């Protein structure tokens, strides 16, 4: 199967784009699974993190906070897709509607299910605070979609925007907040400005301005140096994710330290493009895994917290299990949590099997089996489009993902269903 996917992949497809997106999603999922704990105290559920009791583990967040890479790839694929749509005379409204539909269809399914779950829990006497904790954790990925959808809608205005402009906004917002004692609500400006930085870097990638290795090294070195100065000298938190109870979060809303760290990550991602392209071509099994992961990127992202909570709830009858139900206040909890990761992955696989149809946009014809291999082509195209994938090639009419021939789609579709 891997050989079929590899042989059927177009020769000019930029496999590094798919690999970077898959790595970004994997980083987010593993990061949440490692630092998110559900603790029951006095009959009330609350979230906790080992980073609160063990701040020396903050470097773990440097490995798994990979959202900047996702926005980099998203900016690159969106601007390339918009340029292709314009060249074919596809209206902006049609292009945008196609992209947003593919983003929000799987999100709507998750929102609907959790609305029902929350109502049932409250109706059966569950404590409101505990239900709120569960719903907040489950729906937390939706903030990403809101920001990403907004940037996608603004793509025509961002295709030529220099990343220095949103970076300057972040700098001035933090200067007012932390240096001049400004209001804390001002930080929410950085929700847009902070993620605009990697998104517009992606647009610069599309324009061909980041092809040389010099740009990657400059971003990597400059971002790393700036982050070190801000953390060591300006008092920013070392953790690049939120920590319960912390006075300042680097991520909620994004701070200058988080944006600088993201610039370094983007530089590293740009430097990895060449090695990733070669690795994806030399190792068909790895490429097949990347291709299948991209088909379910939104489903995995949206449901990974639900998989964690479902695993935690299902094992409650076994008593307080280390790394799952106990407080995350020592290294023993961290070691135990690593053991639970495969079970989380199994829960996510169940969620993926149940809800991937919303991402792949299976229609009635697909369920009846009338479309055969052609229906698989449609599902693969739309599923990849949900992550903004173009693979470095122009999008077809209507703003969808890159063209895929029948053989590629059939092979990838079969592999995706077996995964």
GROMACS .gro file of C-alpha atoms in nm:
model
  419
    1UNK     CA    1   0.000   0.000   0.000
    2UNK     CA    2   0.281   0.241   0.086
    3UNK     CA    3   0.447   0.169  -0.247
    4UNK     CA    4   0.122   0.242  -0.432
    5UNK     CA    5   0.078   0.576  -0.256
    6UNK     CA    6   0.440   0.667  -0.325
    7UNK     CA    7   0.426   0.566  -0.692
    8UNK     CA    8   0.099   0.747  -0.753
    9UNK     CA    9   0.204   1.075  -0.585
   10UNK     CA   10   0.273   1.346  -0.847
   11UNK     CA   11   0.644   1.405  -0.890
   12UNK     CA   12   0.614   1.781  -0.837
   13UNK     CA   13   0.423   1.757  -0.510
   14UNK     CA   14   0.609   1.928  -0.225
   15UNK     CA   15   0.598   1.650   0.031
   16UNK     CA   16   0.775   1.868   0.286
   17UNK     CA   17   0.457   2.075   0.322
   18UNK     CA   18   0.257   1.768   0.423
   19UNK     CA   19   0.535   1.648   0.654
   20UNK     CA   20   0.557   1.983   0.834
   21UNK     CA   21   0.180   1.993   0.882
   22UNK     CA   22   0.176   1.638   1.020
   23UNK     CA   23   0.460   1.720   1.260
   24UNK     CA   24   0.279   2.033   1.379
   25UNK     CA   25  -0.041   1.840   1.452
   26UNK     CA   26   0.152   1.560   1.624
   27UNK     CA   27   0.334   1.815   1.842
   28UNK     CA   28   0.009   1.976   1.956
   29UNK     CA   29  -0.154   1.641   2.036
   30UNK     CA   30   0.140   1.498   2.228
   31UNK     CA   31   0.194   1.827   2.408
   32UNK     CA   32  -0.163   1.835   2.535
   33UNK     CA   33  -0.154   1.470   2.636
   34UNK     CA   34   0.167   1.520   2.833
   35UNK     CA   35   0.077   1.837   3.024
   36UNK     CA   36  -0.302   1.812   3.068
   37UNK     CA   37  -0.433   1.636   3.378
   38UNK     CA   38  -0.790   1.596   3.502
   39UNK     CA   39  -0.794   1.590   3.882
   40UNK     CA   40  -1.096   1.526   4.104
   41UNK     CA   41  -1.080   1.708   4.436
   42UNK     CA   42  -1.378   1.725   4.670
   43UNK     CA   43  -1.602   1.581   4.401
   44UNK     CA   44  -1.512   1.857   4.154
   45UNK     CA   45  -1.310   1.809   3.835
   46UNK     CA   46  -1.044   2.059   3.746
   47UNK     CA   47  -0.753   2.073   3.504
   48UNK     CA   48  -0.394   2.073   3.621
   49UNK     CA   49  -0.049   2.049   3.467
   50UNK     CA   50   0.283   1.900   3.577
   51UNK     CA   51   0.442   2.228   3.468
   52UNK     CA   52   0.281   2.398   3.768
   53UNK     CA   53   0.454   2.176   4.025
   54UNK     CA   54   0.761   2.098   3.812
   55UNK     CA   55   0.861   2.423   3.635
   56UNK     CA   56   1.196   2.270   3.540
   57UNK     CA   57   1.004   2.066   3.281
   58UNK     CA   58   0.927   2.384   3.084
   59UNK     CA   59   1.166   2.282   2.802
   60UNK     CA   60   0.918   2.002   2.720
   61UNK     CA   61   0.681   2.272   2.598
   62UNK     CA   62   0.948   2.393   2.357
   63UNK     CA   63   0.928   2.061   2.173
   64UNK     CA   64   0.551   2.031   2.149
   65UNK     CA   65   0.420   2.386   2.110
   66UNK     CA   66   0.423   2.373   1.729
   67UNK     CA   67   0.129   2.596   1.632
   68UNK     CA   68   0.358   2.848   1.465
   69UNK     CA   69   0.460   2.583   1.212
   70UNK     CA   70   0.094   2.510   1.138
   71UNK     CA   71   0.024   2.879   1.074
   72UNK     CA   72   0.338   2.900   0.857
   73UNK     CA   73   0.215   2.613   0.640
   74UNK     CA   74  -0.140   2.750   0.646
   75UNK     CA   75  -0.027   3.090   0.522
   76UNK     CA   76   0.180   2.930   0.248
   77UNK     CA   77  -0.095   2.703   0.118
   78UNK     CA   78  -0.373   2.965   0.146
   79UNK     CA   79  -0.185   3.231  -0.048
   80UNK     CA   80  -0.079   2.979  -0.313
   81UNK     CA   81  -0.436   2.853  -0.343
   82UNK     CA   82  -0.580   3.203  -0.370
   83UNK     CA   83  -0.332   3.296  -0.643
   84UNK     CA   84  -0.426   2.984  -0.838
   85UNK     CA   85  -0.799   3.053  -0.794
   86UNK     CA   86  -0.757   3.409  -0.918
   87UNK     CA   87  -0.564   3.289  -1.221
   88UNK     CA   88  -0.856   3.064  -1.317
   89UNK     CA   89  -1.117   3.331  -1.251
   90UNK     CA   90  -1.262   3.163  -0.941
   91UNK     CA   91  -1.436   3.431  -0.727
   92UNK     CA   92  -1.293   3.503  -0.384
   93UNK     CA   93  -1.629   3.425  -0.223
   94UNK     CA   94  -1.638   3.076  -0.373
   95UNK     CA   95  -1.276   3.010  -0.277
   96UNK     CA   96  -1.335   3.122   0.081
   97UNK     CA   97  -1.664   2.935   0.119
   98UNK     CA   98  -1.500   2.610   0.007
   99UNK     CA   99  -1.213   2.645   0.254
  100UNK     CA  100  -1.425   2.749   0.552
  101UNK     CA  101  -1.678   2.474   0.487
  102UNK     CA  102  -1.402   2.215   0.506
  103UNK     CA  103  -1.279   2.370   0.832
  104UNK     CA  104  -1.611   2.402   1.012
  105UNK     CA  105  -1.789   2.083   0.907
  106UNK     CA  106  -1.589   1.862   1.149
  107UNK     CA  107  -1.602   2.138   1.414
  108UNK     CA  108  -1.980   2.153   1.394
  109UNK     CA  109  -2.001   1.778   1.457
  110UNK     CA  110  -1.786   1.807   1.769
  111UNK     CA  111  -1.981   2.107   1.897
  112UNK     CA  112  -2.312   1.926   1.847
  113UNK     CA  113  -2.196   1.613   2.028
  114UNK     CA  114  -2.057   1.801   2.327
  115UNK     CA  115  -2.374   2.011   2.353
  116UNK     CA  116  -2.568   1.688   2.394
  117UNK     CA  117  -2.312   1.542   2.636
  118UNK     CA  118  -2.312   1.855   2.852
  119UNK     CA  119  -2.692   1.864   2.862
  120UNK     CA  120  -2.710   1.497   2.963
  121UNK     CA  121  -2.449   1.540   3.235
  122UNK     CA  122  -2.630   1.837   3.384
  123UNK     CA  123  -2.967   1.662   3.357
  124UNK     CA  124  -2.832   1.361   3.550
  125UNK     CA  125  -2.706   1.576   3.837
  126UNK     CA  126  -2.340   1.636   3.745
  127UNK     CA  127  -2.183   1.938   3.911
  128UNK     CA  128  -2.183   2.245   3.689
  129UNK     CA  129  -1.818   2.329   3.760
  130UNK     CA  130  -1.706   1.982   3.656
  131UNK     CA  131  -1.915   1.991   3.339
  132UNK     CA  132  -1.772   2.329   3.255
  133UNK     CA  133  -1.419   2.192   3.298
  134UNK     CA  134  -1.490   1.905   3.060
  135UNK     CA  135  -1.660   2.120   2.797
  136UNK     CA  136  -1.389   2.386   2.812
  137UNK     CA  137  -1.119   2.125   2.764
  138UNK     CA  138  -1.302   1.949   2.482
  139UNK     CA  139  -1.382   2.267   2.291
  140UNK     CA  140  -1.048   2.439   2.350
  141UNK     CA  141  -0.924   2.352   1.997
  142UNK     CA  142  -1.200   2.570   1.850
  143UNK     CA  143  -1.010   2.888   1.934
  144UNK     CA  144  -0.754   2.782   1.676
  145UNK     CA  145  -1.020   2.744   1.411
  146UNK     CA  146  -1.163   3.088   1.485
  147UNK     CA  147  -0.823   3.252   1.441
  148UNK     CA  148  -0.731   3.041   1.140
  149UNK     CA  149  -1.065   3.112   0.973
  150UNK     CA  150  -1.020   3.484   1.029
  151UNK     CA  151  -0.672   3.484   0.878
  152UNK     CA  152  -0.796   3.273   0.587
  153UNK     CA  153  -1.073   3.524   0.517
  154UNK     CA  154  -0.816   3.807   0.525
  155UNK     CA  155  -0.572   3.629   0.293
  156UNK     CA  156  -0.624   3.874   0.002
  157UNK     CA  157  -0.507   4.153   0.234
  158UNK     CA  158  -0.214   3.951   0.369
  159UNK     CA  159  -0.048   3.820   0.054
  160UNK     CA  160   0.199   4.112   0.047
  161UNK     CA  161   0.206   4.204   0.417
  162UNK     CA  162   0.550   4.193   0.577
  163UNK     CA  163   0.571   3.987   0.898
  164UNK     CA  164   0.745   4.287   1.056
  165UNK     CA  165   0.416   4.475   1.084
  166UNK     CA  166   0.229   4.228   1.307
  167UNK     CA  167   0.554   4.166   1.495
  168UNK     CA  168   0.571   4.539   1.571
  169UNK     CA  169   0.212   4.527   1.700
  170UNK     CA  170   0.299   4.242   1.938
  171UNK     CA  171   0.607   4.430   2.060
  172UNK     CA  172   0.411   4.748   2.134
  173UNK     CA  173   0.122   4.563   2.299
  174UNK     CA  174   0.360   4.387   2.538
  175UNK     CA  175   0.549   4.709   2.603
  176UNK     CA  176   0.226   4.879   2.709
  177UNK     CA  177   0.101   4.578   2.910
  178UNK     CA  178   0.415   4.485   3.096
  179UNK     CA  179   0.635   4.791   3.072
  180UNK     CA  180   0.385   5.075   3.121
  181UNK     CA  181   0.125   4.899   3.333
  182UNK     CA  182  -0.145   4.903   3.063
  183UNK     CA  183  -0.469   4.705   3.084
  184UNK     CA  184  -0.441   4.328   3.061
  185UNK     CA  185  -0.722   4.306   2.802
  186UNK     CA  186  -0.492   4.476   2.553
  187UNK     CA  187  -0.307   4.146   2.524
  188UNK     CA  188  -0.595   3.996   2.327
  189UNK     CA  189  -0.486   4.209   2.031
  190UNK     CA  190  -0.200   3.963   2.005
  191UNK     CA  191  -0.435   3.675   1.934
  192UNK     CA  192  -0.458   3.810   1.580
  193UNK     CA  193  -0.123   3.989   1.556
  194UNK     CA  194   0.078   3.706   1.711
  195UNK     CA  195  -0.043   3.438   1.469
  196UNK     CA  196  -0.026   3.681   1.180
  197UNK     CA  197   0.352   3.666   1.208
  198UNK     CA  198   0.397   3.299   1.101
  199UNK     CA  199   0.097   3.324   0.864
  200UNK     CA  200   0.255   3.612   0.673
  201UNK     CA  201   0.587   3.427   0.680
  202UNK     CA  202   0.401   3.155   0.492
  203UNK     CA  203   0.290   3.415   0.237
  204UNK     CA  204   0.653   3.524   0.199
  205UNK     CA  205   0.741   3.158   0.140
  206UNK     CA  206   0.484   3.150  -0.141
  207UNK     CA  207   0.639   3.464  -0.292
  208UNK     CA  208   0.976   3.287  -0.302
  209UNK     CA  209   1.138   3.513  -0.045
  210UNK     CA  210   1.240   3.235   0.193
  211UNK     CA  211   1.393   2.981  -0.045
  212UNK     CA  212   1.754   3.032   0.060
  213UNK     CA  213   1.891   2.866   0.373
  214UNK     CA  214   2.010   3.204   0.496
  215UNK     CA  215   1.653   3.308   0.576
  216UNK     CA  216   1.594   2.990   0.774
  217UNK     CA  217   1.911   3.030   0.977
  218UNK     CA  218   1.837   3.398   1.044
  219UNK     CA  219   1.490   3.316   1.175
  220UNK     CA  220   1.613   3.022   1.382
  221UNK     CA  221   1.904   3.207   1.541
  222UNK     CA  222   1.722   3.537   1.581
  223UNK     CA  223   1.410   3.378   1.727
  224UNK     CA  224   1.605   3.159   1.969
  225UNK     CA  225   1.823   3.449   2.085
  226UNK     CA  226   1.526   3.680   2.132
  227UNK     CA  227   1.336   3.414   2.327
  228UNK     CA  228   1.633   3.353   2.556
  229UNK     CA  229   1.670   3.725   2.627
  230UNK     CA  230   1.299   3.770   2.695
  231UNK     CA  231   1.278   3.470   2.929
  232UNK     CA  232   1.608   3.524   3.111
  233UNK     CA  233   1.613   3.903   3.117
  234UNK     CA  234   1.258   4.032   3.080
  235UNK     CA  235   1.074   3.795   3.310
  236UNK     CA  236   0.861   3.610   3.053
  237UNK     CA  237   0.759   3.255   3.153
  238UNK     CA  238   0.985   2.976   3.032
  239UNK     CA  239   0.689   2.757   2.941
  240UNK     CA  240   0.550   2.816   2.592
  241UNK     CA  241   0.211   2.678   2.692
  242UNK     CA  242  -0.034   2.793   2.958
  243UNK     CA  243   0.017   2.675   3.315
  244UNK     CA  244  -0.285   2.669   3.552
  245UNK     CA  245  -0.252   2.937   3.818
  246UNK     CA  246   0.032   3.124   3.644
  247UNK     CA  247   0.005   3.502   3.646
  248UNK     CA  248   0.119   3.530   3.283
  249UNK     CA  249   0.068   3.283   2.999
  250UNK     CA  250   0.285   3.292   2.688
  251UNK     CA  251   0.004   3.146   2.481
  252UNK     CA  252  -0.324   3.281   2.609
  253UNK     CA  253  -0.292   3.545   2.472
  254UNK     CA  254   0.036   3.514   2.277
  255UNK     CA  255   0.323   3.719   2.413
  256UNK     CA  256   0.632   3.856   2.243
  257UNK     CA  257   0.827   3.560   2.382
  258UNK     CA  258   0.587   3.311   2.221
  259UNK     CA  259   0.604   3.495   1.888
  260UNK     CA  260   0.984   3.507   1.901
  261UNK     CA  261   0.988   3.136   1.982
  262UNK     CA  262   0.755   3.076   1.686
  263UNK     CA  263   0.991   3.264   1.457
  264UNK     CA  264   1.269   3.030   1.561
  265UNK     CA  265   1.045   2.730   1.498
  266UNK     CA  266   0.954   2.861   1.153
  267UNK     CA  267   1.321   2.903   1.074
  268UNK     CA  268   1.385   2.544   1.174
  269UNK     CA  269   1.091   2.429   0.964
  270UNK     CA  270   1.224   2.612   0.659
  271UNK     CA  271   1.565   2.453   0.706
  272UNK     CA  272   1.406   2.109   0.726
  273UNK     CA  273   1.227   2.138   0.392
  274UNK     CA  274   1.511   1.986   0.190
  275UNK     CA  275   1.582   1.694   0.427
  276UNK     CA  276   1.209   1.624   0.459
  277UNK     CA  277   1.159   1.616   0.082
  278UNK     CA  278   1.444   1.368   0.046
  279UNK     CA  279   1.325   1.155   0.338
  280UNK     CA  280   0.968   1.140   0.206
  281UNK     CA  281   1.093   1.022  -0.133
  282UNK     CA  282   1.337   0.767   0.003
  283UNK     CA  283   1.101   0.616   0.260
  284UNK     CA  284   0.763   0.532   0.106
  285UNK     CA  285   0.629   0.394   0.435
  286UNK     CA  286   0.695   0.723   0.612
  287UNK     CA  287   0.541   0.920   0.327
  288UNK     CA  288   0.231   0.700   0.332
  289UNK     CA  289   0.193   0.767   0.704
  290UNK     CA  290   0.227   1.141   0.648
  291UNK     CA  291  -0.027   1.134   0.365
  292UNK     CA  292  -0.282   0.942   0.573
  293UNK     CA  293  -0.224   1.172   0.873
  294UNK     CA  294  -0.298   1.475   0.657
  295UNK     CA  295  -0.629   1.323   0.550
  296UNK     CA  296  -0.746   1.328   0.914
  297UNK     CA  297  -0.562   1.635   1.042
  298UNK     CA  298  -0.870   1.830   1.154
  299UNK     CA  299  -1.037   1.525   1.308
  300UNK     CA  300  -0.723   1.441   1.506
  301UNK     CA  301  -0.681   1.801   1.620
  302UNK     CA  302  -1.043   1.847   1.727
  303UNK     CA  303  -1.093   1.513   1.905
  304UNK     CA  304  -0.761   1.448   2.079
  305UNK     CA  305  -0.874   1.612   2.405
  306UNK     CA  306  -1.197   1.412   2.396
  307UNK     CA  307  -0.991   1.093   2.361
  308UNK     CA  308  -0.792   1.189   2.670
  309UNK     CA  309  -1.107   1.256   2.873
  310UNK     CA  310  -1.281   0.941   2.753
  311UNK     CA  311  -0.981   0.732   2.857
  312UNK     CA  312  -0.969   0.902   3.195
  313UNK     CA  313  -1.342   0.844   3.253
  314UNK     CA  314  -1.340   0.483   3.132
  315UNK     CA  315  -1.068   0.386   3.379
  316UNK     CA  316  -1.229   0.548   3.686
  317UNK     CA  317  -1.373   0.215   3.812
  318UNK     CA  318  -1.016   0.086   3.846
  319UNK     CA  319  -0.947   0.347   4.112
  320UNK     CA  320  -0.704   0.642   4.117
  321UNK     CA  321  -0.443   0.538   3.862
  322UNK     CA  322  -0.102   0.714   3.860
  323UNK     CA  323  -0.053   0.944   3.565
  324UNK     CA  324  -0.424   0.951   3.490
  325UNK     CA  325  -0.634   1.038   3.797
  326UNK     CA  326  -0.367   1.153   4.044
  327UNK     CA  327  -0.222   1.500   4.091
  328UNK     CA  328   0.065   1.579   3.849
  329UNK     CA  329   0.311   1.691   4.113
  330UNK     CA  330   0.615   1.465   4.069
  331UNK     CA  331   0.826   1.291   3.808
  332UNK     CA  332   0.650   0.964   3.885
  333UNK     CA  333   0.332   1.110   3.740
  334UNK     CA  334   0.520   1.209   3.424
  335UNK     CA  335   0.663   0.858   3.384
  336UNK     CA  336   0.319   0.706   3.438
  337UNK     CA  337   0.160   0.944   3.187
  338UNK     CA  338   0.400   0.819   2.918
  339UNK     CA  339   0.259   0.470   2.969
  340UNK     CA  340  -0.094   0.597   2.903
  341UNK     CA  341  -0.012   0.760   2.569
  342UNK     CA  342  -0.083   0.445   2.361
  343UNK     CA  343  -0.428   0.418   2.522
  344UNK     CA  344  -0.496   0.783   2.439
  345UNK     CA  345  -0.393   0.707   2.082
  346UNK     CA  346  -0.635   0.413   2.073
  347UNK     CA  347  -0.915   0.640   2.195
  348UNK     CA  348  -0.826   0.893   1.928
  349UNK     CA  349  -0.833   0.620   1.665
  350UNK     CA  350  -1.189   0.538   1.772
  351UNK     CA  351  -1.286   0.906   1.746
  352UNK     CA  352  -1.120   0.927   1.408
  353UNK     CA  353  -1.313   0.626   1.281
  354UNK     CA  354  -1.641   0.768   1.410
  355UNK     CA  355  -1.607   1.128   1.294
  356UNK     CA  356  -1.367   1.136   0.999
  357UNK     CA  357  -1.666   1.126   0.764
  358UNK     CA  358  -1.744   1.488   0.853
  359UNK     CA  359  -1.394   1.595   0.751
  360UNK     CA  360  -1.392   1.389   0.432
  361UNK     CA  361  -1.743   1.517   0.359
  362UNK     CA  362  -1.892   1.183   0.268
  363UNK     CA  363  -2.218   1.232   0.094
  364UNK     CA  364  -2.514   1.006   0.035
  365UNK     CA  365  -2.365   0.876  -0.285
  366UNK     CA  366  -2.051   0.776  -0.098
  367UNK     CA  367  -2.248   0.591   0.170
  368UNK     CA  368  -2.444   0.405  -0.095
  369UNK     CA  369  -2.120   0.312  -0.270
  370UNK     CA  370  -2.239   0.453  -0.602
  371UNK     CA  371  -1.928   0.653  -0.676
  372UNK     CA  372  -1.667   0.377  -0.640
  373UNK     CA  373  -1.308   0.494  -0.667
  374UNK     CA  374  -1.423   0.837  -0.781
  375UNK     CA  375  -1.589   0.890  -0.441
  376UNK     CA  376  -1.258   0.812  -0.277
  377UNK     CA  377  -1.094   1.081  -0.490
  378UNK     CA  378  -1.349   1.335  -0.365
  379UNK     CA  379  -1.302   1.230  -0.002
  380UNK     CA  380  -0.923   1.252  -0.021
  381UNK     CA  381  -0.930   1.591  -0.190
  382UNK     CA  382  -1.175   1.742   0.054
  383UNK     CA  383  -1.007   1.592   0.357
  384UNK     CA  384  -0.671   1.734   0.258
  385UNK     CA  385  -0.837   2.065   0.182
  386UNK     CA  386  -0.962   2.088   0.540
  387UNK     CA  387  -0.603   2.150   0.648
  388UNK     CA  388  -0.538   2.395   0.369
  389UNK     CA  389  -0.317   2.149   0.183
  390UNK     CA  390  -0.190   2.226  -0.160
  391UNK     CA  391   0.141   2.047  -0.142
  392UNK     CA  392   0.305   2.338  -0.320
  393UNK     CA  393   0.091   2.299  -0.630
  394UNK     CA  394  -0.198   2.511  -0.758
  395UNK     CA  395  -0.546   2.433  -0.633
  396UNK     CA  396  -0.815   2.319  -0.874
  397UNK     CA  397  -1.125   2.520  -0.956
  398UNK     CA  398  -1.336   2.608  -0.656
  399UNK     CA  399  -1.042   2.651  -0.421
  400UNK     CA  400  -0.998   2.286  -0.327
  401UNK     CA  401  -0.675   2.104  -0.259
  402UNK     CA  402  -0.427   1.998  -0.519
  403UNK     CA  403  -0.534   1.763  -0.800
  404UNK     CA  404  -0.501   1.396  -0.714
  405UNK     CA  405  -0.525   1.123  -0.972
  406UNK     CA  406  -0.750   0.822  -0.919
  407UNK     CA  407  -0.470   0.586  -0.828
  408UNK     CA  408  -0.325   0.814  -0.561
  409UNK     CA  409  -0.666   0.886  -0.414
  410UNK     CA  410  -0.769   0.521  -0.409
  411UNK     CA  411  -0.445   0.406  -0.246
  412UNK     CA  412  -0.447   0.682   0.014
  413UNK     CA  413  -0.817   0.638   0.080
  414UNK     CA  414  -0.777   0.266   0.143
  415UNK     CA  415  -0.478   0.327   0.368
  416UNK     CA  416  -0.672   0.591   0.559
  417UNK     CA  417  -0.963   0.358   0.625
  418UNK     CA  418  -0.729   0.084   0.746
  419UNK     CA  419  -0.530   0.318   0.971
   0.00000   0.00000   0.00000
